[in-house]
C-alpha positions as a printed NumPy array, in Angstrom:
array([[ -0.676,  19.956, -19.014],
       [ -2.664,  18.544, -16.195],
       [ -1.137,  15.643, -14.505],
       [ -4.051,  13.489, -14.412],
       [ -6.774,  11.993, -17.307],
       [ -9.046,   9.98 , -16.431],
       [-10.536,   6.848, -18.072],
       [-12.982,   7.773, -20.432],
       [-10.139,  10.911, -21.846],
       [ -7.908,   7.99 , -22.119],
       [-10.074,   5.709, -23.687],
       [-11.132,   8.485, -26.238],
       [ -7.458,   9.124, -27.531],
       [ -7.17 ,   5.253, -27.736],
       [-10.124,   4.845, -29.9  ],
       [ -9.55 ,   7.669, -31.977],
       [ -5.81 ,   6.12 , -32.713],
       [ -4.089,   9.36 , -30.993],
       [ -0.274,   8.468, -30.435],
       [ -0.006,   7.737, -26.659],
       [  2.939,   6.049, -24.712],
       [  1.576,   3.705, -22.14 ],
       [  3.494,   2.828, -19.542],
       [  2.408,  -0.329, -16.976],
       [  4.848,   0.97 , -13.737],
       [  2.806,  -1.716, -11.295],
       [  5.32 ,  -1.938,  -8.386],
       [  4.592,  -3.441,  -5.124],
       [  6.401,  -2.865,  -1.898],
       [  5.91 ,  -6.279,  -0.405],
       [  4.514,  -9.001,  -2.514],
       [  4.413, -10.112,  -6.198],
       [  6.588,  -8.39 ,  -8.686],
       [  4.442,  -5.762, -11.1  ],
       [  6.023,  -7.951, -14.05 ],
       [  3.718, -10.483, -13.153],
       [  0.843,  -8.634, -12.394],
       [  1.657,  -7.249, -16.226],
       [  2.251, -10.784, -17.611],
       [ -1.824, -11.683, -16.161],
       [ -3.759,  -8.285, -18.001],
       [ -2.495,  -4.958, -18.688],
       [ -3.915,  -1.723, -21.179],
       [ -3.437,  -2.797, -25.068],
       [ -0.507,  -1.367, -25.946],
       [  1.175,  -0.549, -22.159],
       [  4.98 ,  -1.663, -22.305],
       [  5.938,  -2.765, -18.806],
       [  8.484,  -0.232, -16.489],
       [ 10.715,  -1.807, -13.48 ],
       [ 10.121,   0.765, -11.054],
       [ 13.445,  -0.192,  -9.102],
       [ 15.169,  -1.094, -12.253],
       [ 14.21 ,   1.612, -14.337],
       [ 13.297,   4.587, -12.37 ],
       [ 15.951,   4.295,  -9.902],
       [ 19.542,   4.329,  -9.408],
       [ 21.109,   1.712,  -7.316],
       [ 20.248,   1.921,  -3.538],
       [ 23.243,   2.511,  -1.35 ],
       [ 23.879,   5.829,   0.936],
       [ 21.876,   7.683,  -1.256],
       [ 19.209,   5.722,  -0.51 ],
       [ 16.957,   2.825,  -1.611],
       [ 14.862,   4.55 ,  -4.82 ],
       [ 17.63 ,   7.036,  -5.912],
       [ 17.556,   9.456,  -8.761],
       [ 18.944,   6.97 , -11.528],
       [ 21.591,   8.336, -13.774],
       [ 20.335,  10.652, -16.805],
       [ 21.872,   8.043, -19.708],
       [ 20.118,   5.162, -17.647],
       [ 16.559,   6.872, -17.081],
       [ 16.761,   8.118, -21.334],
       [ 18.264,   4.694, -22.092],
       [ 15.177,   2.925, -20.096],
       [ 12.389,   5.433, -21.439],
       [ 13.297,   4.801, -25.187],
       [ 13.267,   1.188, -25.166],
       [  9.741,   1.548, -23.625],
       [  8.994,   4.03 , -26.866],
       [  9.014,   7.298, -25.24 ],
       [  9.416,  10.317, -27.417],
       [ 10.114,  13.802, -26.713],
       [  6.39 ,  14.97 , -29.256],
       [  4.536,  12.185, -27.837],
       [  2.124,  12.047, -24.995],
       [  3.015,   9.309, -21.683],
       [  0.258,   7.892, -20.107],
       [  1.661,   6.197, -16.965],
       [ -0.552,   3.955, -14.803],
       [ -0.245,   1.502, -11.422],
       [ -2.865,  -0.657,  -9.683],
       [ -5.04 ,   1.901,  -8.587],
       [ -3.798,   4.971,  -6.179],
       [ -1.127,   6.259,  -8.382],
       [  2.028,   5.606,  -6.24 ],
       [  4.389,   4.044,  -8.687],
       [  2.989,   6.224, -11.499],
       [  3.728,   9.208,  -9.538],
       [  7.313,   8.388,  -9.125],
       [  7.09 ,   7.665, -12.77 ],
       [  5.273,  11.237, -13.898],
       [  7.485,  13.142, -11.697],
       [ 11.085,  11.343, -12.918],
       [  9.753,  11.863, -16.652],
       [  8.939,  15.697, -15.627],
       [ 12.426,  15.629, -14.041],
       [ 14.434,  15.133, -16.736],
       [ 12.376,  17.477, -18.793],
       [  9.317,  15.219, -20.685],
       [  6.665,  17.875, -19.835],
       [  3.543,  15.632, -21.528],
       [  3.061,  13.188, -19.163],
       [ -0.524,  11.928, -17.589],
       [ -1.228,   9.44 , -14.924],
       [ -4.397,   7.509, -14.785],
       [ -6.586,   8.422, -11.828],
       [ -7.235,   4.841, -10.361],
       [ -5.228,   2.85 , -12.319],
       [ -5.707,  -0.375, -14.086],
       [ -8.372,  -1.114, -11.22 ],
       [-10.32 ,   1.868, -12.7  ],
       [ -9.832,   0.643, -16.347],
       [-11.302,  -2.215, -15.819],
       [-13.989,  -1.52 , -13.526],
       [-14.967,   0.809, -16.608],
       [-15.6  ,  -2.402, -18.577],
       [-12.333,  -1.909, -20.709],
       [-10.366,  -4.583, -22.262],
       [ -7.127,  -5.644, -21.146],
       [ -4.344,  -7.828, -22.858],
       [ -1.759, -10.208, -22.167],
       [ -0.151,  -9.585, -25.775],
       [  3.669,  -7.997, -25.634],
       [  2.993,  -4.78 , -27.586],
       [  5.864,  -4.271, -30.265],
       [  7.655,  -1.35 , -29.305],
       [  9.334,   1.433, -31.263],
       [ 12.353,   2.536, -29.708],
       [ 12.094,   6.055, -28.515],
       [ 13.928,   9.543, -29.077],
       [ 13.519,  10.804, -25.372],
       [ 16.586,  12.47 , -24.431],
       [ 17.221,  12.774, -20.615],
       [ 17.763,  16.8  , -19.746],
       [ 17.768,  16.674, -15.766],
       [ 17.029,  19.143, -13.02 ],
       [ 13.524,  20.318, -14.372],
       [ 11.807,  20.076, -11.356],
       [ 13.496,  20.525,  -8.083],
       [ 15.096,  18.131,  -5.359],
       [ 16.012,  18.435,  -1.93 ],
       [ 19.419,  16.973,  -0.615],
       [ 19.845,  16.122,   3.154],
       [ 20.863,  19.49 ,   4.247],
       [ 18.407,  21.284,   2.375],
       [ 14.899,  18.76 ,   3.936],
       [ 16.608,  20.283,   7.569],
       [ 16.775,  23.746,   6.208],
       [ 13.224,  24.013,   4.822],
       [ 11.853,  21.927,   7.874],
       [ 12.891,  24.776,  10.168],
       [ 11.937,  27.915,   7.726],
       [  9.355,  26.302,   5.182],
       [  7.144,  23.304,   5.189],
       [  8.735,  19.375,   5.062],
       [  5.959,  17.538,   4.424],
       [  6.905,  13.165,   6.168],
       [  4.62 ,  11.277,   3.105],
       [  4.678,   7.917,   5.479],
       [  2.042,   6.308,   7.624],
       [  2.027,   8.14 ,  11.15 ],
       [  2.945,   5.105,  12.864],
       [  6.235,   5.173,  10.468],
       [  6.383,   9.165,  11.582],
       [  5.955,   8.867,  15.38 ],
       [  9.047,   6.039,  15.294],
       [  6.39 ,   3.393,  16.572],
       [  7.554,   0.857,  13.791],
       [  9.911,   0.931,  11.005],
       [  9.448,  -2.439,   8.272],
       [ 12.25 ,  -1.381,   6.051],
       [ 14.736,   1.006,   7.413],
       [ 17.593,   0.376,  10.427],
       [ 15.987,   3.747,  12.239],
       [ 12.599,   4.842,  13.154],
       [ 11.697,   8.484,  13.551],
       [ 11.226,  11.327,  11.148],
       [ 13.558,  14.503,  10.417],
       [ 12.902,  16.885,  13.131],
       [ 10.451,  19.63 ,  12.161],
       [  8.804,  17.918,   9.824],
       [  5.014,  17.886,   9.459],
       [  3.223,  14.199,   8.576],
       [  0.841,  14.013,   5.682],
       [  0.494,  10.041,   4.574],
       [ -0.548,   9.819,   1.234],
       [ -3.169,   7.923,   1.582],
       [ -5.038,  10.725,   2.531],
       [ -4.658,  12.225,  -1.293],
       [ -6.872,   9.799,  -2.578],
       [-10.076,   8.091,  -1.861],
       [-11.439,   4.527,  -0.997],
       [-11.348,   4.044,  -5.209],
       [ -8.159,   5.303,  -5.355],
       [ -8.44 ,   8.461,  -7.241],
       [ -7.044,  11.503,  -6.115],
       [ -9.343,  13.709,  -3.977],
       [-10.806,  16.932,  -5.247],
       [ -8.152,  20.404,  -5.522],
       [ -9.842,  21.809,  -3.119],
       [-10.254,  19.209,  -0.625],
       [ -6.471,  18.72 ,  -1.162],
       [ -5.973,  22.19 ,  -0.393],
       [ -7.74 ,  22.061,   2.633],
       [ -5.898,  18.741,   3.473],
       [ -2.689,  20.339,   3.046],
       [ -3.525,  24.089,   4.369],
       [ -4.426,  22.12 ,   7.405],
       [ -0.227,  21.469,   7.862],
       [  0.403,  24.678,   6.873],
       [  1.311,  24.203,   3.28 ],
       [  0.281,  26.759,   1.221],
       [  1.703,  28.362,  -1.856],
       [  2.627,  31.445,   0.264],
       [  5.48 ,  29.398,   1.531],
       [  8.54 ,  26.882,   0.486],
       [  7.385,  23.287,   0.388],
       [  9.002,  19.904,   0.316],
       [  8.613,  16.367,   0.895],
       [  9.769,  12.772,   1.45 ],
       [  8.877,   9.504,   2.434],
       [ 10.814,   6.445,   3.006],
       [ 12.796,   6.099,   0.063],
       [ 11.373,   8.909,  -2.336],
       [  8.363,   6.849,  -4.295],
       [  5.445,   7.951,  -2.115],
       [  6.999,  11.573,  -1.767],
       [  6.548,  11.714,  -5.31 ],
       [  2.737,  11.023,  -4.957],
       [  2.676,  13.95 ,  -2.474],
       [  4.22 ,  15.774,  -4.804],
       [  1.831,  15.027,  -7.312],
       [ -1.164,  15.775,  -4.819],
       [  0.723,  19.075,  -4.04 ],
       [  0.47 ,  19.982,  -7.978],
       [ -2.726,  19.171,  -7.653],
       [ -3.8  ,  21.601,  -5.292],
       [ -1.75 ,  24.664,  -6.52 ],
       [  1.115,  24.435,  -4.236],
       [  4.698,  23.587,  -5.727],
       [  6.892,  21.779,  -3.896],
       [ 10.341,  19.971,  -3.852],
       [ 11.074,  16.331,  -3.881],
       [ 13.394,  15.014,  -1.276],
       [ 14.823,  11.719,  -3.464],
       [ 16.839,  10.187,  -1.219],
       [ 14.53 ,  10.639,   1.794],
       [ 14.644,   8.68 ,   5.051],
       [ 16.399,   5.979,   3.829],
       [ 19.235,   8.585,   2.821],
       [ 18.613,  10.839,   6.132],
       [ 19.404,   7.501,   8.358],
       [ 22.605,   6.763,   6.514],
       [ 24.457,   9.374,   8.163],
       [ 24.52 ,   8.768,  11.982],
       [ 25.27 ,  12.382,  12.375],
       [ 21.31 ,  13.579,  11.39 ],
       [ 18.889,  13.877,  14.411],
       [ 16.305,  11.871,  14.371],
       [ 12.914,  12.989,  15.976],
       [ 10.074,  10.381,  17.658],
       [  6.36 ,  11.194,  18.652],
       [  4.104,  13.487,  16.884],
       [  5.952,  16.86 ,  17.29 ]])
């Protein structure tokens, strides 16, 4: 199934009363909680997701967005309605970050029918579509949780495939070069790795550039599907968008969860500075 629908596909299935899961994951790294952004307008129907609640484990030395545990995650999905037949339409404020971390956790532990909007809520509404502030009532779900599905990178494995494969750093370069670090005690990036910020995956609307302009984006850093790939960001939510923009463009790749906030808990990793 392709990752992505966009807003008329979506809005077809709606009007034509096809069973779809919507799922309102609006997160925000600094600033209002998504519950309240979901409280002013979301999609009829959406049932509001707690990114850090819901899609994450507790943060700790494993870092600050972990993988949550499997009874959690399926516990979380089915009160949101999620079932195994069903398709999952997941959607954030526009460029797909928390819905990525979203589509890839559901593809993790083994939902494979699961969509993100391209551009969000912003795009659904630019598109002239209506939005609620009803609570949709919400049929508990069957979803069971069956984890390793896609695959993950530990610590020692980021180092490994930064020397022989391709470690893709999914933060801002400033974050990379170890110029500033907002949220974690060390700046720097895991030596040998290659940065790609993601917001180069999408455009100035949000949506998700072309295949093959993300192809070229990423063939640029030498990450090809001739060769192991992996990435991570700060704490594993914008990894998953690289991930996602990776799929994309035909190259598979493994998600580093615990990322730098899990590579900086262990004084013993080397941390690298500058642009090499």
């Amino acid at each position: 199934m392709h990752p992505l629908i966009e807003v008329p596909a979506l809005d077809g299935l709606l009007r034509r009363q096809t069973p779809v899961v919507l799922l309102d994951v609006r997160w925000h790294l600094a600033g209002p909680p998504g519950i309240e952004s979901y409280r002013k307008g979301h999609l009829p129907g959406a049932v509001f997701v707690d990114l850090d609640r819901d899609v994450a484990g507790r943060p700790g030395a494993a870092g600050r967005h972990p993988l949550p545990e499997s009874g959690d995650f399926e516990a979380a999905m089915r009160r949101a309605g999620v079932c195994a037949d069903r398709l999952v339409v997941v959607y954030d404020d526009a460029d797909s970050t928390a819905a990525a971390r979203l589509w890839w956790s559901l593809r993790y532990f083994g939902h494979d029918r699961v969509r993100v909007l391209d551009g969000g809520y912003r795009a659904w509404t630019e598109a002239g579509h209506p939005v609620t502030t009803d609570d949709p009532e919400v049929k508990p779900g069957d979803f069971i949780a069956d984890p390793g599905r896609l695959p993950v990178l530990d610590a020692e494995g980021a180092a490994a495939l930064a020397r022989a494969g391709v470690l893709l750093d999914a933060r801002s370069a400033e974050r990379f070069r170890g110029e500033m670090e907002p949220v974690d005690p060390v700046a720097g990036h895991i030596p040998g790795a290659r940065n790609a910020p993601t917001s180069g995956n999408v455009g100035v609307d949000g949506r998700f550039l072309p295949p093959s302009l993300l192809r070229e984006r990423f063939g640029k850093l030498g990450a090809t599907d001739a060769l192991d790939v992996g990435a991570y960001c700060g704490s594993g939510v914008t990894a998953a968008h690289e991930i996602l923009a990776l799929n994309l463009a035909g190259i598979p790749a493994a998600l580093y969860v615990g990322s730098w906030s899990n590579w900086v808990a262990d004084s013993a990793h080397p941390v690298a500075t500058g642009d090499s």
